[in-house]
Amino acid sequence: MTSPTASKDIPSNNHLMQRSVVIALFCIYIIWGATNIGNRVASESFPPFLLLGFRLLLATIFLMGYLKFRGVPFPSERLILNAMVIGALMFGGRAAFLAFARSQGVGAGLLGIGVATIPLWAMMFALIFGYRPGRLEILGLIVGIVGIALLNIGNTMQFQVAGILALLFAPMTWAFASYYRTEIAMPRGFMATAFHMLGGCITLLALSVATGEQLTSAPSLQSTMAFLFLSLPGTLIAFSAYTYLLDTVTPGLATSYAYVNPVVAVIFDAMLSGVRLQPAGIAAMVVIAVSVVLVMVGKSQATDV
């Protein structure tokens, strides 16, 4: 089988692609890392499913408008459906399972570690479809999990069996959809991104209605500003960068944000609160940095069969 990952090594002589990949990684590392604070502020006024659903809706409107302005033709109904199903799995499946895990009392520490397994799940699904990672890439993913565990020292680790099962399925659905989108027919370019977001938007708003979510009062100015940040840079720009990476680099590198985002979030929190980083946190950052370097170097060893 020859999968799209066969051409995902970054050509050393293609400086334009290299710059594009670096910019895309910057977006998912830094912007998605900063969304931790944005979510905390926006959640003061918006319930969780509604917040993510509205984020996707606004981002979809902007991206669809841009593509329409550029004269990009709409894809066929089959391609639209494929893209929307992937979006429903990525956003709806992950959000639903995480919400259930939280409702079962899964602690913040386990939640952080669980979400950080996305690169490992992505690699597992890639193996099923014939992708063969290099040894350094595998080592980097394992080291990354160790770093996330260090970062969560001191966080609550309580759990129930049902909550842990949900926590397993949350990263699995995102990872499966992220990789499987490269194995089925998709719209070209950012048109696929737009319909991923639309599928996720419909699913999240349906979950919001089903769970009885509602706005109890008008959102505060702070929450509104946080919502706009989450919708435009946090969703429109960063998710577009993510789908570009899925089509361009190896699964391990594309999903390595799951290791870097918690570090970025901790740094931003420390900067805003003035609290000094603890030794365990600094050690975790070093370990995670090493893991990302290993994944980047290991991509050259990856093959497809």
Short mmCIF file of C-alpha atoms in Angstrom, two decimals:
data_model
loop_
_atom_site.label_atom_id
_atom_site.label_comp_id
_atom_site.label_asym_id
_atom_site.label_seq_id
_atom_site.Cartn_x
_atom_site.Cartn_y
_atom_site.Cartn_z
CA MET A 1 0.00 0.00 0.00
CA THR A 2 1.25 3.47 -0.84
CA SER A 3 -0.21 6.06 1.50
CA PRO A 4 0.06 9.85 1.39
CA THR A 5 2.73 9.68 4.04
CA ALA A 6 5.13 8.34 1.43
CA SER A 7 5.97 11.90 0.43
CA LYS A 8 5.90 13.44 3.88
CA ASP A 9 9.60 13.88 4.48
CA ILE A 10 10.50 17.53 4.05
CA PRO A 11 12.81 17.83 1.04
CA SER A 12 16.11 19.32 2.18
CA ASN A 13 16.31 21.49 -0.96
CA ASN A 14 12.78 22.80 -0.73
CA HIS A 15 13.24 25.89 1.43
CA LEU A 16 9.70 27.14 0.82
CA MET A 17 8.19 23.92 2.18
CA GLN A 18 10.60 23.95 5.10
CA ARG A 19 9.52 27.48 6.02
CA SER A 20 5.87 26.54 5.65
CA VAL A 21 6.30 23.57 7.97
CA VAL A 22 8.15 25.67 10.56
CA ILE A 23 5.41 28.31 10.48
CA ALA A 24 2.70 25.64 10.79
CA LEU A 25 4.48 24.02 13.74
CA PHE A 26 4.82 27.44 15.39
CA CYS A 27 1.06 27.93 15.01
CA ILE A 28 0.04 24.64 16.58
CA TYR A 29 2.71 24.82 19.28
CA ILE A 30 2.27 28.41 20.42
CA ILE A 31 -1.31 29.31 19.48
CA TRP A 32 -2.82 26.04 20.68
CA GLY A 33 -0.66 26.26 23.80
CA ALA A 34 -2.14 29.70 24.53
CA THR A 35 -5.71 28.43 24.09
CA ASN A 36 -5.50 26.90 27.56
CA ILE A 37 -5.79 30.41 29.01
CA GLY A 38 -8.38 31.43 26.42
CA ASN A 39 -10.55 28.45 27.27
CA ARG A 40 -10.35 29.23 30.96
CA VAL A 41 -11.52 32.82 30.43
CA ALA A 42 -14.19 32.01 27.82
CA SER A 43 -15.59 29.20 29.97
CA GLU A 44 -16.66 31.79 32.53
CA SER A 45 -19.52 32.67 30.15
CA PHE A 46 -19.80 29.78 27.68
CA PRO A 47 -20.59 26.11 28.44
CA PRO A 48 -18.01 23.71 26.91
CA PHE A 49 -19.82 22.16 23.91
CA LEU A 50 -21.39 25.46 22.97
CA LEU A 51 -18.04 27.23 23.19
CA LEU A 52 -16.28 24.81 20.87
CA GLY A 53 -19.28 24.64 18.52
CA PHE A 54 -19.42 28.44 18.18
CA ARG A 55 -15.63 28.57 17.73
CA LEU A 56 -15.86 26.16 14.82
CA LEU A 57 -18.88 27.98 13.37
CA LEU A 58 -17.14 31.36 13.28
CA ALA A 59 -13.92 29.88 11.92
CA THR A 60 -15.87 28.01 9.22
CA ILE A 61 -17.68 31.18 8.14
CA PHE A 62 -14.38 33.05 7.79
CA LEU A 63 -12.62 30.24 5.91
CA MET A 64 -15.58 29.53 3.61
CA GLY A 65 -15.86 33.24 2.86
CA TYR A 66 -12.17 33.44 2.02
CA LEU A 67 -12.33 30.38 -0.26
CA LYS A 68 -15.45 31.75 -1.98
CA PHE A 69 -13.69 35.10 -2.51
CA ARG A 70 -10.73 33.26 -4.07
CA GLY A 71 -13.12 31.43 -6.38
CA VAL A 72 -12.27 27.96 -5.08
CA PRO A 73 -14.91 25.53 -6.42
CA PHE A 74 -16.96 23.44 -4.01
CA PRO A 75 -16.06 19.72 -3.99
CA SER A 76 -18.45 16.88 -4.74
CA GLU A 77 -21.04 15.76 -2.19
CA ARG A 78 -19.06 12.60 -1.45
CA LEU A 79 -15.91 14.55 -0.64
CA ILE A 80 -17.88 17.00 1.51
CA LEU A 81 -19.42 14.11 3.46
CA ASN A 82 -16.02 12.46 3.97
CA ALA A 83 -14.55 15.69 5.32
CA MET A 84 -17.50 16.38 7.61
CA VAL A 85 -17.43 12.87 9.09
CA ILE A 86 -13.72 13.28 9.85
CA GLY A 87 -14.46 16.63 11.51
CA ALA A 88 -17.28 15.11 13.55
CA LEU A 89 -14.92 12.41 14.82
CA MET A 90 -12.05 14.77 15.53
CA PHE A 91 -13.96 17.45 17.39
CA GLY A 92 -17.20 15.82 18.52
CA GLY A 93 -15.79 12.45 19.51
CA ARG A 94 -12.87 13.88 21.43
CA ALA A 95 -14.95 16.52 23.23
CA ALA A 96 -17.69 14.06 24.18
CA PHE A 97 -15.30 11.48 25.62
CA LEU A 98 -13.31 14.11 27.52
CA ALA A 99 -16.48 15.60 28.97
CA PHE A 100 -17.61 12.15 30.13
CA ALA A 101 -14.19 11.44 31.65
CA ARG A 102 -14.37 14.69 33.62
CA SER A 103 -17.90 13.86 34.76
CA GLN A 104 -16.58 10.56 36.14
CA GLY A 105 -14.05 12.38 38.29
CA VAL A 106 -10.90 11.73 36.26
CA GLY A 107 -8.24 14.00 37.73
CA ALA A 108 -6.43 16.77 35.90
CA GLY A 109 -3.14 14.86 35.91
CA LEU A 110 -4.60 11.83 34.16
CA LEU A 111 -6.50 14.06 31.73
CA GLY A 112 -3.25 15.75 30.75
CA ILE A 113 -1.44 12.44 30.26
CA GLY A 114 -4.38 10.93 28.38
CA VAL A 115 -4.64 13.78 25.88
CA ALA A 116 -0.87 13.63 25.36
CA THR A 117 -1.15 10.05 24.03
CA ILE A 118 -2.49 11.39 20.71
CA PRO A 119 0.91 10.99 18.96
CA LEU A 120 1.17 7.38 20.12
CA TRP A 121 -2.32 6.54 18.89
CA ALA A 122 -1.63 8.32 15.60
CA MET A 123 1.49 6.21 15.18
CA MET A 124 -0.43 3.03 15.95
CA PHE A 125 -3.08 3.78 13.32
CA ALA A 126 -0.35 4.73 10.85
CA LEU A 127 1.29 1.34 11.43
CA ILE A 128 -1.99 -0.38 10.59
CA PHE A 129 -2.07 1.40 7.24
CA GLY A 130 1.54 0.56 6.39
CA TYR A 131 3.56 3.47 7.76
CA ARG A 132 6.86 2.48 9.38
CA PRO A 133 8.32 5.07 11.76
CA GLY A 134 12.03 5.35 12.41
CA ARG A 135 13.47 4.26 15.75
CA LEU A 136 14.24 7.82 16.81
CA GLU A 137 10.65 8.87 16.08
CA ILE A 138 9.30 6.06 18.28
CA LEU A 139 11.80 6.94 21.02
CA GLY A 140 10.79 10.59 20.79
CA LEU A 141 7.11 9.76 21.28
CA ILE A 142 7.86 7.64 24.34
CA VAL A 143 10.12 10.32 25.81
CA GLY A 144 7.33 12.85 25.24
CA ILE A 145 4.92 10.86 27.40
CA VAL A 146 7.53 10.77 30.16
CA GLY A 147 7.82 14.55 29.91
CA ILE A 148 4.06 15.01 30.18
CA ALA A 149 3.98 12.73 33.24
CA LEU A 150 6.68 14.88 34.86
CA LEU A 151 4.71 18.01 34.01
CA ASN A 152 1.66 16.60 35.78
CA ILE A 153 3.40 15.72 39.03
CA GLY A 154 1.27 17.14 41.81
CA ASN A 155 -1.98 17.17 39.79
CA THR A 156 -4.88 15.01 40.91
CA MET A 157 -4.83 11.46 39.57
CA GLN A 158 -8.15 10.04 40.79
CA PHE A 159 -10.26 8.05 38.36
CA GLN A 160 -13.10 5.59 37.81
CA VAL A 161 -12.98 2.76 35.29
CA ALA A 162 -15.64 4.29 33.03
CA GLY A 163 -13.81 7.60 33.07
CA ILE A 164 -10.50 5.99 32.13
CA LEU A 165 -12.14 4.16 29.21
CA ALA A 166 -13.56 7.47 27.98
CA LEU A 167 -10.13 9.05 28.40
CA LEU A 168 -8.66 6.34 26.17
CA PHE A 169 -11.23 6.89 23.44
CA ALA A 170 -10.84 10.70 23.42
CA PRO A 171 -7.31 10.77 21.97
CA MET A 172 -8.04 7.65 19.90
CA THR A 173 -10.86 9.31 17.96
CA TRP A 174 -8.81 12.44 17.25
CA ALA A 175 -5.75 10.40 16.25
CA PHE A 176 -7.73 7.98 14.07
CA ALA A 177 -9.52 10.76 12.24
CA SER A 178 -6.28 12.73 11.84
CA TYR A 179 -4.56 9.83 10.13
CA TYR A 180 -7.50 8.27 8.29
CA ARG A 181 -8.20 11.56 6.49
CA THR A 182 -5.01 10.88 4.52
CA GLU A 183 -6.33 7.46 3.44
CA ILE A 184 -9.69 8.50 1.96
CA ALA A 185 -10.77 10.95 -0.71
CA MET A 186 -10.81 14.51 0.63
CA PRO A 187 -11.50 17.96 -0.82
CA ARG A 188 -8.36 19.76 -1.92
CA GLY A 189 -6.43 22.08 0.37
CA PHE A 190 -8.24 24.26 2.88
CA MET A 191 -11.64 23.27 1.52
CA ALA A 192 -11.14 20.02 3.48
CA THR A 193 -10.29 22.07 6.58
CA ALA A 194 -13.48 24.10 6.19
CA PHE A 195 -15.70 21.02 6.00
CA HIS A 196 -13.83 19.34 8.88
CA MET A 197 -14.75 22.36 11.00
CA LEU A 198 -18.34 22.38 9.73
CA GLY A 199 -18.77 18.70 10.61
CA GLY A 200 -17.31 19.32 14.05
CA CYS A 201 -19.49 22.41 14.52
CA ILE A 202 -22.72 20.53 13.78
CA THR A 203 -21.72 17.67 16.09
CA LEU A 204 -20.73 19.98 18.97
CA LEU A 205 -23.89 22.08 18.72
CA ALA A 206 -25.97 18.88 18.68
CA LEU A 207 -24.17 17.72 21.83
CA SER A 208 -24.82 21.12 23.38
CA VAL A 209 -28.56 20.84 22.73
CA ALA A 210 -28.66 17.20 23.87
CA THR A 211 -26.99 18.05 27.20
CA GLY A 212 -29.19 21.10 27.81
CA GLU A 213 -26.44 23.70 27.66
CA GLN A 214 -27.45 27.34 27.49
CA LEU A 215 -26.07 30.80 28.08
CA THR A 216 -27.34 31.95 31.45
CA SER A 217 -26.31 35.57 30.84
CA ALA A 218 -24.66 37.78 28.26
CA PRO A 219 -20.96 36.91 27.86
CA SER A 220 -18.55 39.29 29.57
CA LEU A 221 -16.17 41.41 27.52
CA GLN A 222 -13.23 39.27 28.66
CA SER A 223 -15.00 36.05 27.68
CA THR A 224 -15.99 37.52 24.32
CA MET A 225 -12.40 38.55 23.57
CA ALA A 226 -11.20 35.10 24.61
CA PHE A 227 -13.83 33.53 22.36
CA LEU A 228 -12.65 35.57 19.38
CA PHE A 229 -9.06 34.53 20.06
CA LEU A 230 -10.10 30.88 20.30
CA SER A 231 -12.15 31.11 17.09
CA LEU A 232 -9.76 32.94 14.78
CA PRO A 233 -6.13 32.31 15.75
CA GLY A 234 -6.99 29.28 17.92
CA THR A 235 -9.21 27.47 15.41
CA LEU A 236 -9.07 29.07 11.98
CA ILE A 237 -5.29 29.55 11.83
CA ALA A 238 -4.00 26.76 14.08
CA PHE A 239 -6.34 24.03 12.82
CA SER A 240 -5.59 25.00 9.21
CA ALA A 241 -1.90 24.67 10.07
CA TYR A 242 -2.58 21.26 11.62
CA THR A 243 -4.34 19.88 8.55
CA TYR A 244 -1.49 21.19 6.40
CA LEU A 245 0.99 19.31 8.57
CA LEU A 246 -1.07 16.12 8.41
CA ASP A 247 -0.72 16.25 4.63
CA THR A 248 2.95 17.21 4.68
CA VAL A 249 4.95 15.65 7.52
CA THR A 250 5.00 12.41 9.49
CA PRO A 251 2.17 11.55 11.95
CA GLY A 252 4.52 11.84 14.92
CA LEU A 253 5.64 15.35 14.03
CA ALA A 254 2.15 16.58 13.10
CA THR A 255 0.73 15.45 16.44
CA SER A 256 3.75 16.47 18.55
CA TYR A 257 1.78 19.55 19.62
CA ALA A 258 0.20 17.28 22.25
CA TYR A 259 3.56 17.34 24.08
CA VAL A 260 4.47 20.97 23.45
CA ASN A 261 1.11 22.65 24.19
CA PRO A 262 1.11 21.83 27.94
CA VAL A 263 4.62 23.30 28.23
CA VAL A 264 3.58 26.48 26.44
CA ALA A 265 0.50 26.70 28.66
CA VAL A 266 2.63 26.39 31.82
CA ILE A 267 5.04 29.09 30.57
CA PHE A 268 2.18 31.48 29.76
CA ASP A 269 0.57 30.82 33.14
CA ALA A 270 3.86 31.51 34.89
CA MET A 271 4.38 34.74 32.93
CA LEU A 272 0.88 36.02 33.72
CA SER A 273 0.81 34.96 37.36
CA GLY A 274 4.42 35.72 38.23
CA VAL A 275 4.83 32.26 39.78
CA ARG A 276 8.26 30.67 39.35
CA LEU A 277 8.48 27.35 37.55
CA GLN A 278 9.17 24.36 39.77
CA PRO A 279 12.20 22.08 39.14
CA ALA A 280 9.92 19.23 38.01
CA GLY A 281 8.29 21.55 35.49
CA ILE A 282 11.65 22.68 34.11
CA ALA A 283 12.83 19.06 33.87
CA ALA A 284 9.62 18.16 32.05
CA MET A 285 10.18 20.93 29.53
CA VAL A 286 13.71 19.71 28.82
CA VAL A 287 12.49 16.14 28.35
CA ILE A 288 9.68 17.25 26.03
CA ALA A 289 12.08 19.41 24.01
CA VAL A 290 14.33 16.36 23.56
CA SER A 291 11.33 14.28 22.48
CA VAL A 292 10.36 16.78 19.78
CA VAL A 293 13.94 16.91 18.47
CA LEU A 294 14.00 13.10 18.30
CA VAL A 295 10.72 13.06 16.37
CA MET A 296 12.00 15.70 13.94
CA VAL A 297 15.27 13.85 13.34
CA GLY A 298 13.55 10.46 13.21
CA LYS A 299 11.20 11.49 10.39
CA SER A 300 13.98 10.85 7.88
CA GLN A 301 13.97 7.16 8.87
CA ALA A 302 10.24 6.70 8.27
CA THR A 303 8.99 4.56 5.38
CA ASP A 304 5.72 3.36 3.86
CA VAL A 305 4.97 -0.14 2.67
#
